[in-house]
């Protein structure tokens, strides 16, 4: 009897051990395929770069004379010229102290008047010299008639001759003085023009219609003009037309052409995308850390006024684009499954060394089969499907992961391509999710 009880207990213990091992054993692992649908969408092949928004035309207004800023002019609204002021061509922007330049102008006018008097004096001297020359010539002619006849002493003859030669020389001197006076008049005229122009430079006016982008001086500040004009104002002629100056790497510059479509965003409006076209490529390349870049000018319309000068732009040069075409990610064509996951009748396809554009789809029973397609535009991330057996909505494999095997209530493993039946949640799970 004891032996029977012992055997029954041993059987019961063995059953408990078997039940525990089967309940708490490590779950079986299996390979699960990552899939994605074949769908329609827009594709775009772009070159990415960064740039800066710039006004299409900037005018740097400077001072050409040295002096202290006495006051600013007024803009179209009647307010003092400042940042953002709208101005018209010819409007006064600033005034420089003109006392010294006004004095210089008066001095130049006096110099011109003096030169005019010198000319009048020289002309009178010429007339006087001519009269003396006429008298000396007559006396000399009489001396030439009388001296051979013995009616004039030798000393008087010599005196008349010397007087005649002296009169000729005096006329030449008077004529030279006139030319000198005329030259002095030209110098005086030049000095007057310079003084008038310097005085006019004391009033700084706008050369164009535009908007003040930058004001670089204040009232009371002294400007020192040297070889280059001191910069006072920066005026943008028209902010409705802007440019984006983009730095493009030398490896990509060959793909940039004038007229190419450009899309860009700015951090100020992250949800807005602006468009433009390539205007020109500047040939003066720059090198930084052995990297050569070129500046590409992109023109864009700014009628909305949202683009402000000097915003940073994230630019995309559009090489090519397609609208609403079938496409899949390039990961689909890079994936190749192990032979055990391929349906037996398709395993020979794995032996191809140059399979071209090949994708893998479900062949049923958790196995795969290949599908060959012809691709078009490649964005680097996705490719356009031009022809082949892939249709919109089909699921294609782009990779695989190792996961815990999914089992049904009967313990059978489920295919990742088959839909899973809905699972009824427990009452505790419902409570945790906020259910009833």
GROMACS .gro file of C-alpha atoms in nm:
model
  436
    1UNK     CA    1   0.000   0.000   0.000
    2UNK     CA    2   0.282   0.239   0.090
    3UNK     CA    3   0.451   0.166  -0.243
    4UNK     CA    4   0.132   0.253  -0.430
    5UNK     CA    5   0.097   0.581  -0.239
    6UNK     CA    6   0.464   0.661  -0.308
    7UNK     CA    7   0.422   0.600  -0.682
    8UNK     CA    8   0.109   0.818  -0.693
    9UNK     CA    9   0.292   1.101  -0.514
   10UNK     CA   10   0.588   1.076  -0.752
   11UNK     CA   11   0.353   1.091  -1.050
   12UNK     CA   12   0.179   1.395  -0.905
   13UNK     CA   13   0.512   1.574  -0.839
   14UNK     CA   14   0.631   1.499  -1.193
   15UNK     CA   15   0.307   1.639  -1.331
   16UNK     CA   16   0.348   1.959  -1.130
   17UNK     CA   17   0.707   1.995  -1.252
   18UNK     CA   18   0.602   1.944  -1.613
   19UNK     CA   19   0.322   2.200  -1.579
   20UNK     CA   20   0.556   2.456  -1.423
   21UNK     CA   21   0.823   2.413  -1.688
   22UNK     CA   22   0.571   2.441  -1.971
   23UNK     CA   23   0.413   2.750  -1.813
   24UNK     CA   24   0.730   2.942  -1.734
   25UNK     CA   25   0.966   2.836  -2.014
   26UNK     CA   26   1.144   3.107  -2.221
   27UNK     CA   27   0.914   3.218  -2.508
   28UNK     CA   28   1.015   3.103  -2.851
   29UNK     CA   29   1.180   3.365  -3.077
   30UNK     CA   30   1.104   3.419  -3.444
   31UNK     CA   31   1.186   3.659  -3.727
   32UNK     CA   32   0.924   3.923  -3.804
   33UNK     CA   33   0.928   4.114  -4.132
   34UNK     CA   34   0.902   4.491  -4.133
   35UNK     CA   35   0.666   4.599  -4.409
   36UNK     CA   36   0.545   4.919  -4.570
   37UNK     CA   37   0.270   4.992  -4.820
   38UNK     CA   38   0.322   5.088  -5.182
   39UNK     CA   39   0.153   5.428  -5.203
   40UNK     CA   40   0.127   5.739  -5.415
   41UNK     CA   41   0.296   6.063  -5.318
   42UNK     CA   42   0.511   6.354  -5.431
   43UNK     CA   43   0.884   6.293  -5.478
   44UNK     CA   44   1.153   6.557  -5.498
   45UNK     CA   45   1.528   6.528  -5.558
   46UNK     CA   46   1.693   6.827  -5.392
   47UNK     CA   47   2.028   6.978  -5.295
   48UNK     CA   48   2.017   7.117  -4.942
   49UNK     CA   49   2.211   7.423  -4.831
   50UNK     CA   50   2.178   7.728  -4.606
   51UNK     CA   51   2.179   8.096  -4.688
   52UNK     CA   52   2.082   8.447  -4.580
   53UNK     CA   53   1.789   8.660  -4.693
   54UNK     CA   54   1.915   8.986  -4.843
   55UNK     CA   55   1.742   9.290  -5.001
   56UNK     CA   56   1.768   9.276  -5.380
   57UNK     CA   57   1.933   9.619  -5.395
   58UNK     CA   58   2.107   9.804  -5.113
   59UNK     CA   59   2.239  10.160  -5.126
   60UNK     CA   60   2.507  10.263  -4.878
   61UNK     CA   61   2.470  10.638  -4.813
   62UNK     CA   62   2.789  10.800  -4.684
   63UNK     CA   63   2.935  11.139  -4.592
   64UNK     CA   64   3.200  11.293  -4.814
   65UNK     CA   65   3.298  11.571  -4.573
   66UNK     CA   66   3.417  11.579  -4.215
   67UNK     CA   67   3.194  11.737  -3.955
   68UNK     CA   68   2.944  11.696  -3.675
   69UNK     CA   69   2.590  11.564  -3.735
   70UNK     CA   70   2.362  11.856  -3.645
   71UNK     CA   71   2.020  11.699  -3.717
   72UNK     CA   72   1.829  11.430  -3.905
   73UNK     CA   73   1.572  11.489  -4.176
   74UNK     CA   74   1.214  11.364  -4.181
   75UNK     CA   75   1.064  11.062  -4.357
   76UNK     CA   76   0.740  11.037  -4.558
   77UNK     CA   77   0.537  11.026  -4.237
   78UNK     CA   78   0.697  11.346  -4.102
   79UNK     CA   79   0.898  11.172  -3.831
   80UNK     CA   80   1.273  11.193  -3.783
   81UNK     CA   81   1.467  10.953  -4.003
   82UNK     CA   82   1.535  10.631  -3.814
   83UNK     CA   83   1.540  10.253  -3.855
   84UNK     CA   84   1.257  10.141  -4.085
   85UNK     CA   85   1.178  10.492  -4.212
   86UNK     CA   86   1.039  10.515  -4.563
   87UNK     CA   87   1.208  10.785  -4.769
   88UNK     CA   88   1.177  10.929  -5.118
   89UNK     CA   89   1.456  11.026  -5.355
   90UNK     CA   90   1.592  11.371  -5.268
   91UNK     CA   91   1.463  11.375  -4.909
   92UNK     CA   92   1.703  11.515  -4.649
   93UNK     CA   93   1.843  11.239  -4.431
   94UNK     CA   94   2.091  11.437  -4.218
   95UNK     CA   95   2.270  11.772  -4.191
   96UNK     CA   96   2.639  11.824  -4.111
   97UNK     CA   97   2.777  12.141  -3.947
   98UNK     CA   98   2.837  12.372  -4.244
   99UNK     CA   99   3.005  12.676  -4.082
  100UNK     CA  100   3.357  12.591  -4.199
  101UNK     CA  101   3.240  12.497  -4.549
  102UNK     CA  102   3.037  12.816  -4.580
  103UNK     CA  103   3.348  13.016  -4.487
  104UNK     CA  104   3.551  12.822  -4.741
  105UNK     CA  105   3.291  12.905  -5.006
  106UNK     CA  106   3.316  13.276  -4.930
  107UNK     CA  107   3.695  13.257  -4.949
  108UNK     CA  108   3.671  13.082  -5.286
  109UNK     CA  109   3.435  13.349  -5.417
  110UNK     CA  110   3.679  13.620  -5.307
  111UNK     CA  111   3.962  13.437  -5.480
  112UNK     CA  112   3.762  13.425  -5.801
  113UNK     CA  113   3.688  13.797  -5.778
  114UNK     CA  114   4.058  13.867  -5.729
  115UNK     CA  115   4.139  13.656  -6.034
  116UNK     CA  116   3.885  13.852  -6.238
  117UNK     CA  117   4.052  14.180  -6.135
  118UNK     CA  118   4.392  14.039  -6.228
  119UNK     CA  119   4.265  13.963  -6.576
  120UNK     CA  120   4.129  14.316  -6.618
  121UNK     CA  121   4.461  14.457  -6.498
  122UNK     CA  122   4.656  14.234  -6.737
  123UNK     CA  123   4.439  14.339  -7.030
  124UNK     CA  124   4.494  14.707  -6.943
  125UNK     CA  125   4.866  14.646  -6.921
  126UNK     CA  126   4.860  14.496  -7.269
  127UNK     CA  127   4.686  14.802  -7.410
  128UNK     CA  128   4.940  15.028  -7.241
  129UNK     CA  129   5.230  14.821  -7.372
  130UNK     CA  130   5.089  14.832  -7.725
  131UNK     CA  131   5.062  15.211  -7.714
  132UNK     CA  132   5.421  15.245  -7.595
  133UNK     CA  133   5.529  15.003  -7.866
  134UNK     CA  134   5.361  15.218  -8.137
  135UNK     CA  135   5.543  15.530  -8.014
  136UNK     CA  136   5.874  15.351  -7.987
  137UNK     CA  137   5.833  15.208  -8.338
  138UNK     CA  138   5.768  15.556  -8.487
  139UNK     CA  139   6.068  15.706  -8.307
  140UNK     CA  140   6.285  15.424  -8.421
  141UNK     CA  141   6.169  15.465  -8.780
  142UNK     CA  142   6.252  15.841  -8.772
  143UNK     CA  143   6.591  15.764  -8.623
  144UNK     CA  144   6.661  15.525  -8.908
  145UNK     CA  145   6.578  15.805  -9.158
  146UNK     CA  146   6.774  16.087  -8.987
  147UNK     CA  147   7.087  15.909  -8.867
  148UNK     CA  148   7.224  15.824  -9.215
  149UNK     CA  149   7.184  16.194  -9.312
  150UNK     CA  150   7.385  16.308  -9.014
  151UNK     CA  151   7.086  16.486  -8.862
  152UNK     CA  152   7.084  16.270  -8.542
  153UNK     CA  153   7.357  16.190  -8.297
  154UNK     CA  154   7.468  15.834  -8.254
  155UNK     CA  155   7.359  15.828  -7.890
  156UNK     CA  156   7.004  15.936  -7.977
  157UNK     CA  157   6.989  15.673  -8.248
  158UNK     CA  158   7.086  15.403  -7.999
  159UNK     CA  159   6.833  15.528  -7.743
  160UNK     CA  160   6.544  15.509  -7.991
  161UNK     CA  161   6.647  15.159  -8.090
  162UNK     CA  162   6.665  15.042  -7.727
  163UNK     CA  163   6.328  15.201  -7.650
  164UNK     CA  164   6.168  15.015  -7.940
  165UNK     CA  165   6.309  14.676  -7.831
  166UNK     CA  166   6.206  14.744  -7.472
  167UNK     CA  167   5.849  14.824  -7.581
  168UNK     CA  168   5.827  14.495  -7.767
  169UNK     CA  169   5.947  14.310  -7.458
  170UNK     CA  170   5.702  14.496  -7.235
  171UNK     CA  171   5.415  14.389  -7.462
  172UNK     CA  172   5.523  14.024  -7.439
  173UNK     CA  173   5.539  14.053  -7.057
  174UNK     CA  174   5.189  14.204  -7.047
  175UNK     CA  175   5.051  13.924  -7.262
  176UNK     CA  176   5.216  13.667  -7.034
  177UNK     CA  177   5.063  13.835  -6.730
  178UNK     CA  178   4.721  13.804  -6.894
  179UNK     CA  179   4.769  13.430  -6.944
  180UNK     CA  180   4.884  13.398  -6.584
  181UNK     CA  181   4.576  13.584  -6.467
  182UNK     CA  182   4.354  13.358  -6.677
  183UNK     CA  183   4.520  13.053  -6.522
  184UNK     CA  184   4.462  13.198  -6.176
  185UNK     CA  185   4.098  13.245  -6.269
  186UNK     CA  186   4.068  12.876  -6.360
  187UNK     CA  187   4.220  12.782  -6.024
  188UNK     CA  188   3.977  13.017  -5.852
  189UNK     CA  189   3.684  12.867  -6.046
  190UNK     CA  190   3.791  12.515  -5.943
  191UNK     CA  191   3.824  12.620  -5.580
  192UNK     CA  192   3.478  12.777  -5.596
  193UNK     CA  193   3.323  12.464  -5.744
  194UNK     CA  194   3.492  12.252  -5.474
  195UNK     CA  195   3.374  12.481  -5.198
  196UNK     CA  196   3.018  12.483  -5.331
  197UNK     CA  197   3.016  12.105  -5.362
  198UNK     CA  198   3.158  12.056  -5.011
  199UNK     CA  199   2.893  12.286  -4.874
  200UNK     CA  200   2.625  12.086  -5.056
  201UNK     CA  201   2.767  11.765  -4.904
  202UNK     CA  202   2.670  11.900  -4.562
  203UNK     CA  203   2.310  11.818  -4.655
  204UNK     CA  204   2.283  11.439  -4.703
  205UNK     CA  205   1.988  11.335  -4.920
  206UNK     CA  206   1.845  11.000  -5.021
  207UNK     CA  207   1.960  10.891  -5.369
  208UNK     CA  208   1.665  10.649  -5.411
  209UNK     CA  209   1.318  10.565  -5.288
  210UNK     CA  210   1.343  10.302  -5.018
  211UNK     CA  211   1.347  10.198  -4.653
  212UNK     CA  212   1.619  10.274  -4.399
  213UNK     CA  213   1.764   9.936  -4.300
  214UNK     CA  214   2.042  10.073  -4.081
  215UNK     CA  215   2.125  10.409  -3.919
  216UNK     CA  216   2.489  10.416  -3.816
  217UNK     CA  217   2.527  10.763  -3.661
  218UNK     CA  218   2.362  10.980  -3.397
  219UNK     CA  219   2.306  11.353  -3.364
  220UNK     CA  220   2.622  11.516  -3.227
  221UNK     CA  221   2.853  11.248  -3.362
  222UNK     CA  222   3.152  11.373  -3.561
  223UNK     CA  223   3.218  11.207  -3.894
  224UNK     CA  224   3.574  11.178  -4.021
  225UNK     CA  225   3.585  11.134  -4.397
  226UNK     CA  226   3.903  10.979  -4.534
  227UNK     CA  227   3.975  10.793  -4.857
  228UNK     CA  228   3.631  10.624  -4.843
  229UNK     CA  229   3.304  10.790  -4.752
  230UNK     CA  230   3.185  10.733  -4.396
  231UNK     CA  231   2.877  10.511  -4.397
  232UNK     CA  232   2.571  10.673  -4.240
  233UNK     CA  233   2.259  10.498  -4.372
  234UNK     CA  234   2.182  10.168  -4.546
  235UNK     CA  235   1.876  10.191  -4.771
  236UNK     CA  236   1.687   9.900  -4.930
  237UNK     CA  237   1.518  10.014  -5.248
  238UNK     CA  238   1.233   9.757  -5.248
  239UNK     CA  239   1.167   9.493  -4.982
  240UNK     CA  240   0.897   9.335  -5.197
  241UNK     CA  241   1.177   9.169  -5.392
  242UNK     CA  242   1.436   8.980  -5.191
  243UNK     CA  243   1.731   8.754  -5.257
  244UNK     CA  244   1.872   8.456  -5.073
  245UNK     CA  245   2.250   8.429  -5.084
  246UNK     CA  246   2.321   8.056  -5.054
  247UNK     CA  247   2.661   7.894  -4.993
  248UNK     CA  248   2.682   7.583  -5.211
  249UNK     CA  249   2.955   7.321  -5.185
  250UNK     CA  250   3.175   7.271  -5.490
  251UNK     CA  251   3.053   6.911  -5.516
  252UNK     CA  252   2.697   7.034  -5.582
  253UNK     CA  253   2.761   7.355  -5.777
  254UNK     CA  254   2.765   7.171  -6.110
  255UNK     CA  255   2.398   7.079  -6.064
  256UNK     CA  256   2.289   7.439  -6.001
  257UNK     CA  257   2.158   7.622  -6.309
  258UNK     CA  258   2.001   7.969  -6.354
  259UNK     CA  259   1.622   7.942  -6.350
  260UNK     CA  260   1.622   7.632  -6.126
  261UNK     CA  261   1.330   7.610  -5.883
  262UNK     CA  262   1.418   7.669  -5.518
  263UNK     CA  263   1.221   7.608  -5.197
  264UNK     CA  264   1.326   7.743  -4.858
  265UNK     CA  265   1.208   7.801  -4.504
  266UNK     CA  266   1.311   8.047  -4.235
  267UNK     CA  267   1.310   7.991  -3.860
  268UNK     CA  268   1.079   8.290  -3.813
  269UNK     CA  269   0.801   8.102  -3.999
  270UNK     CA  270   0.880   7.730  -3.964
  271UNK     CA  271   0.541   7.624  -4.106
  272UNK     CA  272   0.569   7.833  -4.423
  273UNK     CA  273   0.763   7.732  -4.734
  274UNK     CA  274   0.879   8.005  -4.971
  275UNK     CA  275   0.976   7.958  -5.335
  276UNK     CA  276   1.220   8.127  -5.570
  277UNK     CA  277   1.446   8.071  -5.868
  278UNK     CA  278   1.823   8.072  -5.915
  279UNK     CA  279   1.928   8.412  -6.050
  280UNK     CA  280   2.303   8.367  -6.092
  281UNK     CA  281   2.611   8.192  -5.958
  282UNK     CA  282   2.893   8.410  -5.833
  283UNK     CA  283   3.231   8.297  -5.960
  284UNK     CA  284   3.439   8.433  -5.671
  285UNK     CA  285   3.461   8.114  -5.465
  286UNK     CA  286   3.570   8.112  -5.102
  287UNK     CA  287   3.770   7.846  -4.915
  288UNK     CA  288   3.725   7.764  -4.548
  289UNK     CA  289   3.898   7.467  -4.388
  290UNK     CA  290   3.982   7.329  -4.734
  291UNK     CA  291   3.615   7.341  -4.838
  292UNK     CA  292   3.536   7.548  -5.148
  293UNK     CA  293   3.193   7.711  -5.167
  294UNK     CA  294   3.018   7.936  -5.417
  295UNK     CA  295   2.749   8.194  -5.348
  296UNK     CA  296   2.429   8.137  -5.545
  297UNK     CA  297   2.179   8.424  -5.568
  298UNK     CA  298   1.814   8.316  -5.545
  299UNK     CA  299   1.541   8.571  -5.619
  300UNK     CA  300   1.204   8.548  -5.446
  301UNK     CA  301   0.885   8.749  -5.424
  302UNK     CA  302   0.818   8.913  -5.088
  303UNK     CA  303   0.486   9.082  -5.156
  304UNK     CA  304   0.360   8.946  -4.824
  305UNK     CA  305   0.637   9.132  -4.640
  306UNK     CA  306   0.709   8.832  -4.418
  307UNK     CA  307   1.072   8.795  -4.523
  308UNK     CA  308   1.298   9.031  -4.332
  309UNK     CA  309   1.658   9.113  -4.423
  310UNK     CA  310   1.927   8.880  -4.289
  311UNK     CA  311   1.700   8.590  -4.186
  312UNK     CA  312   1.869   8.249  -4.208
  313UNK     CA  313   1.717   8.035  -4.483
  314UNK     CA  314   1.715   7.655  -4.514
  315UNK     CA  315   1.730   7.608  -4.889
  316UNK     CA  316   1.646   7.318  -5.121
  317UNK     CA  317   1.743   7.337  -5.489
  318UNK     CA  318   1.494   7.119  -5.679
  319UNK     CA  319   1.677   6.897  -5.927
  320UNK     CA  320   1.364   6.703  -6.027
  321UNK     CA  321   1.018   6.628  -5.889
  322UNK     CA  322   0.722   6.398  -5.951
  323UNK     CA  323   0.362   6.448  -5.846
  324UNK     CA  324   0.146   6.163  -5.706
  325UNK     CA  325   0.353   5.869  -5.828
  326UNK     CA  326   0.387   5.518  -5.682
  327UNK     CA  327   0.691   5.499  -5.457
  328UNK     CA  328   0.858   5.294  -5.186
  329UNK     CA  329   1.156   5.356  -4.963
  330UNK     CA  330   1.501   5.255  -5.088
  331UNK     CA  331   1.530   5.017  -4.792
  332UNK     CA  332   1.293   4.787  -4.982
  333UNK     CA  333   1.552   4.731  -5.255
  334UNK     CA  334   1.841   4.688  -5.013
  335UNK     CA  335   1.674   4.402  -4.825
  336UNK     CA  336   1.753   4.041  -4.916
  337UNK     CA  337   1.597   3.761  -4.701
  338UNK     CA  338   1.757   3.433  -4.600
  339UNK     CA  339   1.671   3.139  -4.825
  340UNK     CA  340   1.459   2.975  -4.552
  341UNK     CA  341   1.216   3.268  -4.568
  342UNK     CA  342   1.172   3.244  -4.947
  343UNK     CA  343   0.912   3.020  -5.105
  344UNK     CA  344   1.091   2.712  -5.250
  345UNK     CA  345   0.995   2.788  -5.610
  346UNK     CA  346   1.161   3.133  -5.586
  347UNK     CA  347   1.485   3.047  -5.407
  348UNK     CA  348   1.681   3.035  -5.732
  349UNK     CA  349   1.619   3.409  -5.760
  350UNK     CA  350   1.863   3.458  -5.470
  351UNK     CA  351   2.146   3.333  -5.692
  352UNK     CA  352   2.123   3.637  -5.922
  353UNK     CA  353   2.432   3.855  -5.877
  354UNK     CA  354   2.271   4.163  -6.029
  355UNK     CA  355   1.902   4.141  -5.950
  356UNK     CA  356   1.827   4.505  -6.033
  357UNK     CA  357   1.536   4.665  -5.852
  358UNK     CA  358   1.385   4.374  -5.659
  359UNK     CA  359   1.131   4.386  -5.379
  360UNK     CA  360   0.992   4.108  -5.162
  361UNK     CA  361   0.626   4.047  -5.090
  362UNK     CA  362   0.429   3.775  -4.914
  363UNK     CA  363   0.394   3.441  -5.091
  364UNK     CA  364   0.172   3.300  -4.814
  365UNK     CA  365   0.250   3.080  -4.514
  366UNK     CA  366   0.498   3.335  -4.380
  367UNK     CA  367   0.724   3.303  -4.688
  368UNK     CA  368   0.833   3.563  -4.942
  369UNK     CA  369   0.859   3.595  -5.318
  370UNK     CA  370   1.044   3.850  -5.533
  371UNK     CA  371   0.888   4.122  -5.747
  372UNK     CA  372   1.091   4.310  -6.006
  373UNK     CA  373   1.020   4.672  -6.094
  374UNK     CA  374   1.163   4.960  -6.293
  375UNK     CA  375   1.232   5.273  -6.094
  376UNK     CA  376   1.248   5.638  -6.191
  377UNK     CA  377   1.330   5.938  -5.973
  378UNK     CA  378   1.542   5.855  -5.669
  379UNK     CA  379   1.538   6.108  -5.385
  380UNK     CA  380   1.799   5.921  -5.181
  381UNK     CA  381   1.526   5.806  -4.942
  382UNK     CA  382   1.249   5.686  -5.176
  383UNK     CA  383   1.223   5.578  -5.539
  384UNK     CA  384   0.952   5.618  -5.800
  385UNK     CA  385   0.796   5.294  -5.933
  386UNK     CA  386   0.772   5.333  -6.312
  387UNK     CA  387   0.663   4.980  -6.406
  388UNK     CA  388   0.643   4.630  -6.260
  389UNK     CA  389   0.409   4.417  -6.051
  390UNK     CA  390   0.391   4.643  -5.748
  391UNK     CA  391   0.051   4.804  -5.712
  392UNK     CA  392  -0.080   5.071  -5.479
  393UNK     CA  393  -0.166   4.929  -5.137
  394UNK     CA  394   0.059   4.621  -5.163
  395UNK     CA  395   0.280   4.551  -4.862
  396UNK     CA  396   0.653   4.511  -4.931
  397UNK     CA  397   0.929   4.404  -4.693
  398UNK     CA  398   1.197   4.657  -4.599
  399UNK     CA  399   1.368   4.466  -4.317
  400UNK     CA  400   1.331   4.215  -4.039
  401UNK     CA  401   1.353   4.200  -3.661
  402UNK     CA  402   1.367   3.920  -3.405
  403UNK     CA  403   1.056   3.914  -3.187
  404UNK     CA  404   0.875   3.682  -2.948
  405UNK     CA  405   0.663   3.435  -3.141
  406UNK     CA  406   0.299   3.531  -3.150
  407UNK     CA  407   0.080   3.233  -3.046
  408UNK     CA  408  -0.292   3.188  -3.052
  409UNK     CA  409  -0.494   3.012  -2.784
  410UNK     CA  410  -0.417   2.684  -2.955
  411UNK     CA  411  -0.045   2.755  -2.929
  412UNK     CA  412   0.003   2.787  -3.305
  413UNK     CA  413   0.242   3.057  -3.434
  414UNK     CA  414   0.089   3.334  -3.642
  415UNK     CA  415   0.223   3.473  -3.969
  416UNK     CA  416   0.315   3.844  -3.952
  417UNK     CA  417   0.134   3.890  -4.287
  418UNK     CA  418  -0.198   3.757  -4.147
  419UNK     CA  419  -0.436   3.975  -3.946
  420UNK     CA  420  -0.453   3.893  -3.577
  421UNK     CA  421  -0.792   3.835  -3.409
  422UNK     CA  422  -0.893   4.098  -3.155
  423UNK     CA  423  -0.798   4.016  -2.797
  424UNK     CA  424  -1.049   4.058  -2.520
  425UNK     CA  425  -0.905   4.263  -2.241
  426UNK     CA  426  -0.940   4.160  -1.883
  427UNK     CA  427  -1.141   4.364  -1.639
  428UNK     CA  428  -0.818   4.481  -1.471
  429UNK     CA  429  -0.679   4.596  -1.809
  430UNK     CA  430  -1.001   4.787  -1.878
  431UNK     CA  431  -0.973   4.961  -1.547
  432UNK     CA  432  -0.609   5.050  -1.613
  433UNK     CA  433  -0.711   5.201  -1.954
  434UNK     CA  434  -0.996   5.397  -1.799
  435UNK     CA  435  -1.265   5.159  -1.924
  436UNK     CA  436  -1.559   5.021  -1.733
   0.00000   0.00000   0.00000
